[in-house]
Short mmCIF file of C-alpha atoms and ligand atoms in Angstrom, two decimals:
data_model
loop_
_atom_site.label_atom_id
_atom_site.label_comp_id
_atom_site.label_asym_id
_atom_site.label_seq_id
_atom_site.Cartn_x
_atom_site.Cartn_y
_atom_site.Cartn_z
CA UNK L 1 109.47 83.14 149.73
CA UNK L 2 109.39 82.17 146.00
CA UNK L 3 112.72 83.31 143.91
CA UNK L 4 110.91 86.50 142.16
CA UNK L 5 110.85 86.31 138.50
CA UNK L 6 114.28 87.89 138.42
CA UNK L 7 115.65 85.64 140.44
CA UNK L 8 114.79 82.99 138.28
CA UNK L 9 115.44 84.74 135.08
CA UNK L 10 119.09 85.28 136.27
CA UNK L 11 120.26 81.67 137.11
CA UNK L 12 117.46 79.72 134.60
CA UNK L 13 119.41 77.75 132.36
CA UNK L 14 118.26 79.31 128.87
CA UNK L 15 120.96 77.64 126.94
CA UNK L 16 120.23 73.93 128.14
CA UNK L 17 116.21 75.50 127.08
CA UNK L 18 117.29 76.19 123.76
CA UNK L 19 118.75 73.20 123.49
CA UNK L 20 116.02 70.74 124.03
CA UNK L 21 114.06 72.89 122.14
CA UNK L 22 116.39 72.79 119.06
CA UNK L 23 115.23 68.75 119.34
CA UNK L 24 111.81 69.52 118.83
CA UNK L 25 111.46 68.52 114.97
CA UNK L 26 107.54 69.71 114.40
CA UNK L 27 106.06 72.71 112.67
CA UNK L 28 106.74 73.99 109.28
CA UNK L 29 107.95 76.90 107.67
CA UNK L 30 105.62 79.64 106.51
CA UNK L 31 105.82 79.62 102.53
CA UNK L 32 103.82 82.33 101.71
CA UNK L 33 106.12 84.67 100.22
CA UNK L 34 109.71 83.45 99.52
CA UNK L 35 111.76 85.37 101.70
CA UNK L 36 110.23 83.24 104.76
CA UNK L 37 110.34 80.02 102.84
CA UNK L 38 113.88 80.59 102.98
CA UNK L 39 114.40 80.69 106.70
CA UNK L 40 116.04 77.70 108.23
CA UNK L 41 114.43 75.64 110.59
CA UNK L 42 117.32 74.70 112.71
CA UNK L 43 117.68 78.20 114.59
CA UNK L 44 115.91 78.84 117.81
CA UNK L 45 116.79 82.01 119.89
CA UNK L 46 115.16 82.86 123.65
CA UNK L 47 115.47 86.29 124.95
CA UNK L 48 114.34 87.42 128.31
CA UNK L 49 114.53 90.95 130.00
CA UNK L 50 113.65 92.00 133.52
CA UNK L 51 112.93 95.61 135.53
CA UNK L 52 116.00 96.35 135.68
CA UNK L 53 116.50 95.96 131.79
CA UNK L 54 118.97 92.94 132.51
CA UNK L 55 118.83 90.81 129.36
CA UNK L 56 119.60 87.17 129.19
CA UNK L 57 119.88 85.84 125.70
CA UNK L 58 120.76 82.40 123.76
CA UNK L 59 122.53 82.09 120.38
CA UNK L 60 120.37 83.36 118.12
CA UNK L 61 118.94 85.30 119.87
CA UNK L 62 120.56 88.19 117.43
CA UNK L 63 119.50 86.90 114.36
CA UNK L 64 116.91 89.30 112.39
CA UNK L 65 113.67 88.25 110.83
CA UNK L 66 110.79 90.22 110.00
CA UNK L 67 108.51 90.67 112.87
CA UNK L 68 104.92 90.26 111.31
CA UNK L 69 102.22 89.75 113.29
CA UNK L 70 103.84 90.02 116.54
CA UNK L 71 103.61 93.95 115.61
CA UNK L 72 100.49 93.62 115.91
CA UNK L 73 100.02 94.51 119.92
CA UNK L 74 102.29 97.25 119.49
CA UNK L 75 100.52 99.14 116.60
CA UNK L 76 97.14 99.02 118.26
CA UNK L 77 99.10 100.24 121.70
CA UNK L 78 100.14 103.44 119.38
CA UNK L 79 96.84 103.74 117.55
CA UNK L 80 95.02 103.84 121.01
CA UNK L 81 97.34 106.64 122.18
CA UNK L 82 96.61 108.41 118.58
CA UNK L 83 92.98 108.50 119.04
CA UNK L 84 91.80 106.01 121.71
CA UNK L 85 87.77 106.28 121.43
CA UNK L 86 88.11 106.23 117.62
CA UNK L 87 90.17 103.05 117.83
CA UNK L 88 88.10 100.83 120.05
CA UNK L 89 84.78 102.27 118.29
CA UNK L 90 86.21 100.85 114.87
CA UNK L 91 88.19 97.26 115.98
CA UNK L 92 86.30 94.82 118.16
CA UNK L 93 87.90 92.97 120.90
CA UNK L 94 86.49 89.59 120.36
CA UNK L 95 88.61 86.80 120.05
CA UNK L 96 87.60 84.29 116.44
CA UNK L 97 88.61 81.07 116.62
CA UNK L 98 89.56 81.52 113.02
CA UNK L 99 92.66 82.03 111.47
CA UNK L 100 94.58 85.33 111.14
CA UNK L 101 93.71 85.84 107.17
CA UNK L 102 90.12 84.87 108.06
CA UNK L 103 87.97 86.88 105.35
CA UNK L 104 85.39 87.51 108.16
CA UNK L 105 84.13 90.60 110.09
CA UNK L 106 81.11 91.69 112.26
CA UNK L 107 78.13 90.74 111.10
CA UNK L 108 76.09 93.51 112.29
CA UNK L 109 78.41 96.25 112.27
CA UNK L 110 81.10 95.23 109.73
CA UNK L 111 84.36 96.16 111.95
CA UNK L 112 87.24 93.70 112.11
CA UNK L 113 86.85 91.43 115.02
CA UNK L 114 90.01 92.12 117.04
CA UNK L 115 93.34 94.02 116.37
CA UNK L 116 95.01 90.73 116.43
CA UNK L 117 93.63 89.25 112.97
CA UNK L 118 94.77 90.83 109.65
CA UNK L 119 91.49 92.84 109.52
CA UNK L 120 91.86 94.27 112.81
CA UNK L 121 95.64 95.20 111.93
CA UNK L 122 94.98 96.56 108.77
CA UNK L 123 92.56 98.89 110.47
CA UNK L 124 95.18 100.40 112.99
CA UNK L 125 97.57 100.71 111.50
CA UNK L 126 95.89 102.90 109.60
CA UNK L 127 94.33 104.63 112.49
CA UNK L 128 97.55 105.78 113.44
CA UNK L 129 98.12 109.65 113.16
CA UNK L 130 99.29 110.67 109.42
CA UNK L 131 97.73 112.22 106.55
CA UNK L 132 99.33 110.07 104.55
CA UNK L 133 100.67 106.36 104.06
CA UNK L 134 104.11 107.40 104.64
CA UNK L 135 103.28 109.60 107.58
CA UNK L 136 101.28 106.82 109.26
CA UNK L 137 104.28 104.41 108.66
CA UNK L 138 106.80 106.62 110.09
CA UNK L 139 104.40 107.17 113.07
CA UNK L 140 104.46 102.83 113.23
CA UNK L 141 108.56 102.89 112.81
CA UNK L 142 109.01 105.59 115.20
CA UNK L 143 106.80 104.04 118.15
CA UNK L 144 107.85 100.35 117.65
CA UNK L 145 111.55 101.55 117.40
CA UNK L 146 110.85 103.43 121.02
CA UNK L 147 109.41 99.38 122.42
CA UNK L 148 112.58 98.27 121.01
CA UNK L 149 114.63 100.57 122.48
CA UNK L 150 116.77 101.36 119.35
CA UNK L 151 116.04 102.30 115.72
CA UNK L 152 114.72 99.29 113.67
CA UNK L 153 114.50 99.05 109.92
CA UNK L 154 112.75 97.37 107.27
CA UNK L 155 113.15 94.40 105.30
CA UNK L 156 112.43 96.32 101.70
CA UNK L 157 112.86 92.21 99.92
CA UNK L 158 109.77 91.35 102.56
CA UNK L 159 107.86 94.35 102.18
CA UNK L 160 107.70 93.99 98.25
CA UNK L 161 106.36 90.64 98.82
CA UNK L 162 103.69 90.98 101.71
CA UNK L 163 102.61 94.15 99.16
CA UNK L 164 102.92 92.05 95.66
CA UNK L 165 101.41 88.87 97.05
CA UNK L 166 98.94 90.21 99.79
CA UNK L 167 95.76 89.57 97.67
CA UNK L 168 94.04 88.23 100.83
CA UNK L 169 94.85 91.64 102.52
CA UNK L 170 93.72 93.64 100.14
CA UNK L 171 90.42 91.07 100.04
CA UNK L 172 89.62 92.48 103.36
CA UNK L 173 90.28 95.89 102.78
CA UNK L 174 87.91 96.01 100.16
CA UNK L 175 85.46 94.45 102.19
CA UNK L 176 85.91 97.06 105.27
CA UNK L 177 85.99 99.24 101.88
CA UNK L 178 82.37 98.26 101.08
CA UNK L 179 81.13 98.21 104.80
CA UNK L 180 82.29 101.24 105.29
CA UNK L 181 85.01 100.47 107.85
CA UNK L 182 87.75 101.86 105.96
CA UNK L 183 87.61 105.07 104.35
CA UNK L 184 91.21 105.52 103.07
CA UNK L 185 92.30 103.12 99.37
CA UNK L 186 92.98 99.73 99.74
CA UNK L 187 96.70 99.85 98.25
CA UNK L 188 97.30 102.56 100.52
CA UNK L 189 96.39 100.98 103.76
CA UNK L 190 98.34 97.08 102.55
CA UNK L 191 101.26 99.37 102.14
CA UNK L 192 101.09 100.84 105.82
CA UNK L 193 100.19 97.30 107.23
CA UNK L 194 102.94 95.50 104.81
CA UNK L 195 105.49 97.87 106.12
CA UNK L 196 104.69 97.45 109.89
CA UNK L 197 105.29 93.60 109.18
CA UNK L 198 108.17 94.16 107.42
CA UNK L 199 110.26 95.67 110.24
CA UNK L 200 113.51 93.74 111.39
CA UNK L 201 113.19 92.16 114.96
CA UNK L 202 115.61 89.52 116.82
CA UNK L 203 114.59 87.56 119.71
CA UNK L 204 116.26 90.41 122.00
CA UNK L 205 114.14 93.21 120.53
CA UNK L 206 110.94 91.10 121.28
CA UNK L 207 111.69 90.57 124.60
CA UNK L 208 112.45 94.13 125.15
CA UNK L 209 109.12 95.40 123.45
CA UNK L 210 107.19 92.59 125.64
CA UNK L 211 109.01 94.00 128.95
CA UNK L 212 107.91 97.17 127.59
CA UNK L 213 104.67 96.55 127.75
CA UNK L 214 105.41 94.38 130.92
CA UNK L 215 106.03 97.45 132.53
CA UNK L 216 102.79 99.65 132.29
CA UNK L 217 104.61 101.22 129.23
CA UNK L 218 107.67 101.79 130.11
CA UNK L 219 111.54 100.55 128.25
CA UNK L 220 112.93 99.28 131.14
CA UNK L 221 116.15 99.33 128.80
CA UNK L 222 115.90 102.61 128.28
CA UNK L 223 114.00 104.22 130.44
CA UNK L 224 111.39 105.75 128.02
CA UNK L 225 108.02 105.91 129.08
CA UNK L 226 106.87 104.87 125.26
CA UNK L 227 103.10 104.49 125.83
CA UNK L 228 100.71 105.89 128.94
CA UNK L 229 100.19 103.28 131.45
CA UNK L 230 96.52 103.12 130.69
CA UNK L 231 96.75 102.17 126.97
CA UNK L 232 98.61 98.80 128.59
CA UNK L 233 95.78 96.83 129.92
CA UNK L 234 93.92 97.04 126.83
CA UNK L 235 96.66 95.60 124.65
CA UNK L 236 97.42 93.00 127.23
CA UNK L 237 93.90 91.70 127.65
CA UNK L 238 93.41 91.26 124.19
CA UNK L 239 96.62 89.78 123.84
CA UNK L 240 96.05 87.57 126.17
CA UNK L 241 92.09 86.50 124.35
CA UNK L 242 93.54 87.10 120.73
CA UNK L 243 97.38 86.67 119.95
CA UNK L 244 97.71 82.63 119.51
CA UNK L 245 94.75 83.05 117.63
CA UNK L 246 92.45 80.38 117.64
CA UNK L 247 95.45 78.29 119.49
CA UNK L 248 94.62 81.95 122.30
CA UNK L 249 92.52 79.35 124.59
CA UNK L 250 95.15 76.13 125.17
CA UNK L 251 98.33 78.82 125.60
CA UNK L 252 96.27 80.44 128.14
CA UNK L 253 95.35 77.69 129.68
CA UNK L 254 98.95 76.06 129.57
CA UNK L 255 101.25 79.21 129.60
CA UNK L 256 98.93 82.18 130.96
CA UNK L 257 100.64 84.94 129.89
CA UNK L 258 99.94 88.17 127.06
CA UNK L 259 101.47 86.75 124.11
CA UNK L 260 101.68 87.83 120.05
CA UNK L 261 103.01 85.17 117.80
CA UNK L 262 104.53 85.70 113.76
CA UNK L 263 104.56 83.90 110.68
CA UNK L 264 108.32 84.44 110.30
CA UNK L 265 108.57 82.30 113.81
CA UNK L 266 108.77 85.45 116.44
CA UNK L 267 106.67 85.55 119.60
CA UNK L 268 106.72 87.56 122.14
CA UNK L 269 105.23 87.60 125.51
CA UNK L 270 104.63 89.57 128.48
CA UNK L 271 104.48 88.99 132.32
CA UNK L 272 103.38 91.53 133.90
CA UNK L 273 104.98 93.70 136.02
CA UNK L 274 108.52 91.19 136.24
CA UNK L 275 109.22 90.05 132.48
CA UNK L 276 109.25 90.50 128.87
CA UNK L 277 110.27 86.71 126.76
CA UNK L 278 111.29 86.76 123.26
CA UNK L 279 111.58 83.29 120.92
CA UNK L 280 112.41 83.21 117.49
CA UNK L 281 111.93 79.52 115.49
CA UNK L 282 110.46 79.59 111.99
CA UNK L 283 108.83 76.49 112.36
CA UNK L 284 104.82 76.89 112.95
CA UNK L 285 102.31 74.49 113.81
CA UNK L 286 98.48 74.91 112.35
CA UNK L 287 97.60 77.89 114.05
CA UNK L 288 100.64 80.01 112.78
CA UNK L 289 102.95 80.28 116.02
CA UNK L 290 106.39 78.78 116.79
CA UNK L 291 106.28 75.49 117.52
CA UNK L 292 109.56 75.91 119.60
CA UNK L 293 108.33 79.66 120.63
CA UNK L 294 105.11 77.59 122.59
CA UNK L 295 107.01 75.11 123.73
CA UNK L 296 109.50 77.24 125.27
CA UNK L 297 107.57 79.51 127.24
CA UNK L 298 105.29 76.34 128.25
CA UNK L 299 108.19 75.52 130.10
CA UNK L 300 109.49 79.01 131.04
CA UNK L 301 106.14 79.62 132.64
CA UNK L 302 106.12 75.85 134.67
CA UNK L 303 109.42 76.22 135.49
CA UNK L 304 109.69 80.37 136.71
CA UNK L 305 105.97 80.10 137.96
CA UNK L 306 105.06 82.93 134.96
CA UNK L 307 101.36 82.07 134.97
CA UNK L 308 99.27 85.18 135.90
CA UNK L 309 96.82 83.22 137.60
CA UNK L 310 99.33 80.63 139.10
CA UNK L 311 100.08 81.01 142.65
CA UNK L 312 101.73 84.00 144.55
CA UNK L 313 105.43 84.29 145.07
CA UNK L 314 104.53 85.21 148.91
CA UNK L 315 102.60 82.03 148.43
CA UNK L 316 102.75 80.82 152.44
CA UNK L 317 100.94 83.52 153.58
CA UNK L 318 98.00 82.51 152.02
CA UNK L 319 97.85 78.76 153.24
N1 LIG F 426 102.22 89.50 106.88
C1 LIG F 426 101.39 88.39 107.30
C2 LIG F 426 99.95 88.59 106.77
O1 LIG F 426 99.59 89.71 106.51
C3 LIG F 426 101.38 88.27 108.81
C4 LIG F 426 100.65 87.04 109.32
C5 LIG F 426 101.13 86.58 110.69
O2 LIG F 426 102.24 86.82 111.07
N2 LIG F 426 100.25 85.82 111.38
O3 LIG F 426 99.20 87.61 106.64
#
């Protein structure tokens, strides 16, 4: 019989990972607003946390960043509890090819493409429940802190920025504004989105909110059953067609696993039903995700067999 998952995750050799990673010299750092200019590109952290809620971590592996896109999955996941039909009636769940800020939405109907792209997110996490922006937010903090399995916070210095320099945002809310997507002001639903990307993450926390969702819904930390077990497969799926963005196709192919990538270098990643992995690297490649994050779990998923459409672990009995 194949080691199991957790097998593997308790003797793998994530330190001697981290270290060939660390001489991986690619990518650059996202510059678009200066706290993540400043992050240094000589830090990579790997996280990874089983069913039991073992976790296995690397230096670094505790230092914060702001999460950013990888929120993204666990937003919609709390917007589809909030009001399910409403949700996937207003965000498609088409995969783009184009990048995250893409100014583009349906042509016929005018909703965001996917939940994944800054449209999409903008959407939910406005579609969360609240009356008001500060309501909705503290809906966002609450749930993500309950993936996370302890109270998070938010990087005020990053949330000023994404809010002061988030013209592009803003772009698209106007234009979901003018479609008639979005019914609430624009300022008011950057601030909600700014603030979701603004919240303080390590490696760790990642890999605990993608074991989360690993496990139908369930903190396997702390045992809190955070989301129903049917919301999962949604978020997955389109995690799995949408979160590399239009890089989604070659990690599937290569890594085959749910996965939600950052600007700030975060990326998290789900294998369902053993695993939730967490990387942290600032630098990016073209599409916007770690270059060490993809290279990582390229490996992590060759070397643990992670692939969900790789073979079985009771693999002899069907030869
Ligand atoms: N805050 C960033 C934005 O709104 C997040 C982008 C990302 O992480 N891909 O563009």
């Amino acid at each position: 019989m194949t080691p199991t998952a957790e097998e593997h995750a308790e003797r793998y050799d994530l330190h001697g990972l981290r270290q060939q990673m660390l001489r991986e010299s690619s990518g650059t750092i996202d510059d678009s607003i200066p706290e993540l200019a400043a992050a240094s590109a000589d830090v990579c952290g790997i996280a990874i946390v089983d069913d039991d809620g073992d976790t296995r971590t690397t230096p670094d592996a505790d230092l914060e960043f702001s999460v950013q896109s990888a929120v993204k999955p666990f937003v919609y996941a709390l917007a589809l509890v909030d009001d399910r039909e409403r949700v996937l009636d207003a965000v498609g769940t088409e995969p783009t090819g184009e990048a995250f800020d893409a100014i583009v939405l349906e042509s016929e109907t005018g909703r965001p493409p996917n939940p994944m792209v800054n449209a999409g997110a903008l959407l939910t996490a406005n579609l969360v429940d609240g009356s008001t922006p500060d309501e909705r937010f503290a809906r966002i903090l609450s749930g993500i802190s309950a993936f996370a399995g302890r109270e998070l916070t938010v990087d005020e210095n990053v949330s000023r920025s994404e809010q002061l320099l988030g013209d592009r945002n803003r772009a698209l809310g106007y234009l979901m504004r003018s479609r008639g997507t979005l019914d609430i002001e624009v300022d008011d639903a950057v601030s909600v989105y700014a603030r979701a990307c603004s919240i303080v993450v390590t490696a760790e926390v990642l890999a605990t909110m993608g074991a989360t969702l690993a496990f139908g819904g369930r903190n396997p930390v702390t045992g809190e059953q955070v989301v129903p077990r049917e919301v999962v497969p949604i978020v997955l799926s389109i995690m799995a067609t949408c979160g590399m963005y239009d890089g989604s196709g070659r990690w599937m192919r290569r890594v085959g696993l749910p996965a939600k990538s950052g600007v700030a270098g975060g990326l998290v990643a789900s294998v369902p039903w053993q695993l939730g992995l967490g990387v942290y690297s600032p630098p990016l490649d073209g599409e916007g995700n770690s270059v060490r994050g993809v290279l990582a779990c390229e490996k992590l998923s060759d070397d643990m067999g992670l692939h969900v459409f790789g073979p079985p672990r009771d693999e002899a009995r069907y030869r």
